[in-house]
């Protein structure tokens, strides 16, 4: 059986390529390791990565109920996971994708950015269970403000936001300053 840190690494590696359901993730990890990875080992690794904000839940794959008309219970196999990108350049790319003509691409970017914003705001506020609606509203206000600025100011604020949502040094302080400057708190 692979060591736990190997399973963590394989999960992150698999999610680098695309978002995957728990079932697809289990298949990928088994394929890449060449070993039988138990459900328990996978679940333990997933929970650790969720706690450490390395991955997040982004949806549910209804397709696992293929042919079943009346579903009475949820299966964990359908939970879709995504890697949390904390590099300021990657975050900047997501911010740029918000302006895409491809609606699906823009929606995915917005979803990932909201998740990053919630994670960071929870860290700042120290409240792990703070309502996501409040943070989503704050994030929407930031985006509205950015879109009202001239191109140069828009570029500067977008770069600051990308830095603030990253795991870089002083990123928490940058986000606090941004929220305070826009009087969102």
mmCIF file of C-alpha atoms in Angstrom:
data_model
loop_
_atom_site.group_PDB
_atom_site.id
_atom_site.type_symbol
_atom_site.label_atom_id
_atom_site.label_comp_id
_atom_site.label_asym_id
_atom_site.label_seq_id
_atom_site.Cartn_x
_atom_site.Cartn_y
_atom_site.Cartn_z
ATOM 1 C CA UNK A 1 0.000 0.000 0.000
ATOM 2 C CA UNK A 2 1.386 3.451 -0.841
ATOM 3 C CA UNK A 3 2.348 5.805 1.925
ATOM 4 C CA UNK A 4 -0.115 8.557 2.765
ATOM 5 C CA UNK A 5 2.083 11.351 1.462
ATOM 6 C CA UNK A 6 2.299 9.501 -1.863
ATOM 7 C CA UNK A 7 -1.508 9.394 -2.077
ATOM 8 C CA UNK A 8 -1.651 13.126 -1.269
ATOM 9 C CA UNK A 9 0.832 13.820 -4.053
ATOM 10 C CA UNK A 10 -1.033 11.602 -6.534
ATOM 11 C CA UNK A 11 -4.342 13.345 -5.747
ATOM 12 C CA UNK A 12 -2.824 16.793 -6.301
ATOM 13 C CA UNK A 13 -1.102 15.577 -9.458
ATOM 14 C CA UNK A 14 -4.377 14.186 -10.834
ATOM 15 C CA UNK A 15 -6.267 17.390 -10.043
ATOM 16 C CA UNK A 16 -3.611 19.488 -11.811
ATOM 17 C CA UNK A 17 -5.021 18.216 -15.088
ATOM 18 C CA UNK A 18 -8.745 18.728 -14.391
ATOM 19 C CA UNK A 19 -11.464 18.548 -11.734
ATOM 20 C CA UNK A 20 -12.393 14.950 -10.894
ATOM 21 C CA UNK A 21 -15.119 13.126 -9.026
ATOM 22 C CA UNK A 22 -14.112 10.925 -6.101
ATOM 23 C CA UNK A 23 -14.684 7.838 -8.259
ATOM 24 C CA UNK A 24 -12.503 9.187 -11.096
ATOM 25 C CA UNK A 25 -9.886 10.276 -8.582
ATOM 26 C CA UNK A 26 -9.718 6.802 -7.046
ATOM 27 C CA UNK A 27 -9.205 5.298 -10.520
ATOM 28 C CA UNK A 28 -6.481 7.849 -11.335
ATOM 29 C CA UNK A 29 -4.617 7.314 -8.056
ATOM 30 C CA UNK A 30 -4.730 3.531 -8.465
ATOM 31 C CA UNK A 31 -3.559 3.805 -12.077
ATOM 32 C CA UNK A 32 -0.681 6.189 -11.271
ATOM 33 C CA UNK A 33 0.493 4.272 -8.194
ATOM 34 C CA UNK A 34 0.053 0.830 -9.706
ATOM 35 C CA UNK A 35 -1.195 -0.320 -6.310
ATOM 36 C CA UNK A 36 -4.528 -0.993 -4.690
ATOM 37 C CA UNK A 37 -5.444 2.144 -2.808
ATOM 38 C CA UNK A 38 -8.303 1.546 -0.378
ATOM 39 C CA UNK A 39 -11.335 3.802 -0.054
ATOM 40 C CA UNK A 40 -10.259 4.496 3.518
ATOM 41 C CA UNK A 41 -6.778 5.644 2.461
ATOM 42 C CA UNK A 42 -8.221 7.850 -0.288
ATOM 43 C CA UNK A 43 -10.834 9.367 2.040
ATOM 44 C CA UNK A 44 -8.216 10.073 4.698
ATOM 45 C CA UNK A 45 -5.978 11.791 2.151
ATOM 46 C CA UNK A 46 -8.899 13.788 0.727
ATOM 47 C CA UNK A 47 -9.944 14.996 4.176
ATOM 48 C CA UNK A 48 -6.377 16.043 4.993
ATOM 49 C CA UNK A 49 -6.082 17.984 1.724
ATOM 50 C CA UNK A 50 -9.482 19.614 2.314
ATOM 51 C CA UNK A 51 -8.456 20.692 5.834
ATOM 52 C CA UNK A 52 -5.179 22.086 4.518
ATOM 53 C CA UNK A 53 -7.044 24.030 1.772
ATOM 54 C CA UNK A 54 -5.053 22.241 -0.933
ATOM 55 C CA UNK A 55 -8.236 20.986 -2.624
ATOM 56 C CA UNK A 56 -11.892 21.948 -2.497
ATOM 57 C CA UNK A 57 -15.295 20.535 -3.410
ATOM 58 C CA UNK A 58 -16.635 22.166 -6.555
ATOM 59 C CA UNK A 59 -19.684 20.120 -7.455
ATOM 60 C CA UNK A 60 -21.426 16.786 -7.749
ATOM 61 C CA UNK A 61 -21.530 14.360 -10.694
ATOM 62 C CA UNK A 62 -25.124 13.192 -11.064
ATOM 63 C CA UNK A 63 -23.927 10.823 -13.794
ATOM 64 C CA UNK A 64 -22.969 8.176 -11.231
ATOM 65 C CA UNK A 65 -26.693 7.339 -10.918
ATOM 66 C CA UNK A 66 -26.833 6.224 -14.548
ATOM 67 C CA UNK A 67 -30.266 4.724 -15.206
ATOM 68 C CA UNK A 68 -31.586 5.118 -11.657
ATOM 69 C CA UNK A 69 -34.790 7.170 -11.729
ATOM 70 C CA UNK A 70 -35.416 7.551 -8.014
ATOM 71 C CA UNK A 71 -32.323 8.385 -5.992
ATOM 72 C CA UNK A 72 -32.761 8.125 -2.217
ATOM 73 C CA UNK A 73 -29.219 8.644 -0.986
ATOM 74 C CA UNK A 74 -26.108 10.486 -2.069
ATOM 75 C CA UNK A 75 -22.962 8.605 -2.924
ATOM 76 C CA UNK A 76 -19.603 10.104 -2.064
ATOM 77 C CA UNK A 77 -18.284 8.873 -5.425
ATOM 78 C CA UNK A 78 -20.032 11.790 -7.140
ATOM 79 C CA UNK A 79 -18.329 14.573 -5.174
ATOM 80 C CA UNK A 80 -16.160 16.619 -7.550
ATOM 81 C CA UNK A 81 -12.827 17.900 -6.251
ATOM 82 C CA UNK A 82 -10.596 20.659 -7.557
ATOM 83 C CA UNK A 83 -7.050 21.727 -6.731
ATOM 84 C CA UNK A 84 -6.845 25.091 -4.998
ATOM 85 C CA UNK A 85 -4.478 27.230 -7.067
ATOM 86 C CA UNK A 86 -2.593 29.655 -4.841
ATOM 87 C CA UNK A 87 0.020 30.982 -7.253
ATOM 88 C CA UNK A 88 -0.558 34.699 -8.002
ATOM 89 C CA UNK A 89 0.069 34.155 -11.720
ATOM 90 C CA UNK A 90 -2.534 31.364 -11.908
ATOM 91 C CA UNK A 91 -4.979 33.521 -9.957
ATOM 92 C CA UNK A 92 -4.285 36.378 -12.370
ATOM 93 C CA UNK A 93 -5.157 34.041 -15.243
ATOM 94 C CA UNK A 94 -8.478 33.211 -13.559
ATOM 95 C CA UNK A 95 -9.180 36.933 -13.158
ATOM 96 C CA UNK A 96 -8.447 37.428 -16.865
ATOM 97 C CA UNK A 97 -10.776 34.535 -17.759
ATOM 98 C CA UNK A 98 -13.660 36.432 -16.155
ATOM 99 C CA UNK A 99 -13.615 38.632 -19.265
ATOM 100 C CA UNK A 100 -13.748 35.656 -21.631
ATOM 101 C CA UNK A 101 -16.440 35.369 -24.289
ATOM 102 C CA UNK A 102 -16.668 31.688 -23.381
ATOM 103 C CA UNK A 103 -19.394 31.725 -20.707
ATOM 104 C CA UNK A 104 -18.483 28.292 -19.315
ATOM 105 C CA UNK A 105 -14.830 29.298 -18.911
ATOM 106 C CA UNK A 106 -15.819 32.530 -17.158
ATOM 107 C CA UNK A 107 -18.187 30.665 -14.785
ATOM 108 C CA UNK A 108 -15.475 28.169 -13.823
ATOM 109 C CA UNK A 109 -12.988 30.975 -13.207
ATOM 110 C CA UNK A 110 -15.513 32.879 -11.075
ATOM 111 C CA UNK A 111 -16.286 29.764 -9.048
ATOM 112 C CA UNK A 112 -12.596 29.083 -8.354
ATOM 113 C CA UNK A 113 -11.944 32.721 -7.447
ATOM 114 C CA UNK A 114 -14.887 32.793 -5.036
ATOM 115 C CA UNK A 115 -13.566 29.664 -3.352
ATOM 116 C CA UNK A 116 -10.110 31.233 -2.964
ATOM 117 C CA UNK A 117 -11.675 34.423 -1.591
ATOM 118 C CA UNK A 118 -13.778 32.478 0.949
ATOM 119 C CA UNK A 119 -10.760 30.460 2.099
ATOM 120 C CA UNK A 120 -8.649 33.577 2.532
ATOM 121 C CA UNK A 121 -11.402 35.553 4.278
ATOM 122 C CA UNK A 122 -12.034 32.633 6.648
ATOM 123 C CA UNK A 123 -8.315 32.653 7.506
ATOM 124 C CA UNK A 124 -8.357 36.392 8.093
ATOM 125 C CA UNK A 125 -11.544 36.443 10.139
ATOM 126 C CA UNK A 126 -10.557 33.312 12.063
ATOM 127 C CA UNK A 127 -14.062 31.962 11.592
ATOM 128 C CA UNK A 128 -14.028 28.717 9.610
ATOM 129 C CA UNK A 129 -17.815 28.591 9.379
ATOM 130 C CA UNK A 130 -18.575 32.147 8.328
ATOM 131 C CA UNK A 131 -21.375 32.432 5.792
ATOM 132 C CA UNK A 132 -20.151 32.084 2.193
ATOM 133 C CA UNK A 133 -22.924 34.434 1.029
ATOM 134 C CA UNK A 134 -21.308 37.375 2.843
ATOM 135 C CA UNK A 135 -17.923 36.668 1.284
ATOM 136 C CA UNK A 136 -19.447 36.107 -2.167
ATOM 137 C CA UNK A 137 -21.151 39.499 -1.890
ATOM 138 C CA UNK A 138 -17.865 41.140 -0.890
ATOM 139 C CA UNK A 139 -16.070 39.494 -3.797
ATOM 140 C CA UNK A 140 -18.776 40.650 -6.227
ATOM 141 C CA UNK A 141 -18.357 44.222 -4.938
ATOM 142 C CA UNK A 142 -14.602 44.009 -5.521
ATOM 143 C CA UNK A 143 -15.158 42.818 -9.099
ATOM 144 C CA UNK A 144 -17.706 45.589 -9.725
ATOM 145 C CA UNK A 145 -15.260 48.172 -8.400
ATOM 146 C CA UNK A 146 -12.457 46.809 -10.596
ATOM 147 C CA UNK A 147 -14.690 46.997 -13.673
ATOM 148 C CA UNK A 148 -15.449 50.692 -13.060
ATOM 149 C CA UNK A 149 -11.761 51.674 -13.168
ATOM 150 C CA UNK A 150 -9.673 52.869 -16.113
ATOM 151 C CA UNK A 151 -7.382 50.243 -17.676
ATOM 152 C CA UNK A 152 -4.246 51.156 -15.718
ATOM 153 C CA UNK A 153 -6.019 51.239 -12.336
ATOM 154 C CA UNK A 154 -7.887 48.041 -13.236
ATOM 155 C CA UNK A 155 -4.578 46.283 -13.948
ATOM 156 C CA UNK A 156 -3.067 47.438 -10.636
ATOM 157 C CA UNK A 157 -6.061 46.367 -8.524
ATOM 158 C CA UNK A 158 -6.314 43.037 -10.360
ATOM 159 C CA UNK A 159 -2.637 42.330 -9.620
ATOM 160 C CA UNK A 160 -3.144 43.239 -5.951
ATOM 161 C CA UNK A 161 -6.196 40.968 -5.766
ATOM 162 C CA UNK A 162 -4.270 38.091 -7.371
ATOM 163 C CA UNK A 163 -1.486 38.582 -4.803
ATOM 164 C CA UNK A 164 -4.000 38.873 -1.955
ATOM 165 C CA UNK A 165 -5.644 35.556 -2.864
ATOM 166 C CA UNK A 166 -2.321 33.733 -3.163
ATOM 167 C CA UNK A 167 -0.246 32.046 -0.462
ATOM 168 C CA UNK A 168 2.579 34.549 -0.879
ATOM 169 C CA UNK A 169 4.132 36.439 2.021
ATOM 170 C CA UNK A 170 1.979 39.370 3.184
ATOM 171 C CA UNK A 171 -0.989 38.210 1.070
ATOM 172 C CA UNK A 172 -3.335 38.231 4.089
ATOM 173 C CA UNK A 173 -2.327 41.812 4.885
ATOM 174 C CA UNK A 174 -2.815 42.804 1.238
ATOM 175 C CA UNK A 175 -6.344 41.387 1.279
ATOM 176 C CA UNK A 176 -7.124 43.175 4.546
ATOM 177 C CA UNK A 177 -5.916 46.436 3.014
ATOM 178 C CA UNK A 178 -7.928 45.881 -0.164
ATOM 179 C CA UNK A 179 -11.108 45.123 1.770
ATOM 180 C CA UNK A 180 -10.536 48.139 4.035
ATOM 181 C CA UNK A 181 -9.777 50.459 1.115
ATOM 182 C CA UNK A 182 -13.017 49.449 -0.595
ATOM 183 C CA UNK A 183 -14.854 49.665 2.740
ATOM 184 C CA UNK A 184 -16.293 46.161 2.417
ATOM 185 C CA UNK A 185 -15.923 44.959 6.008
#
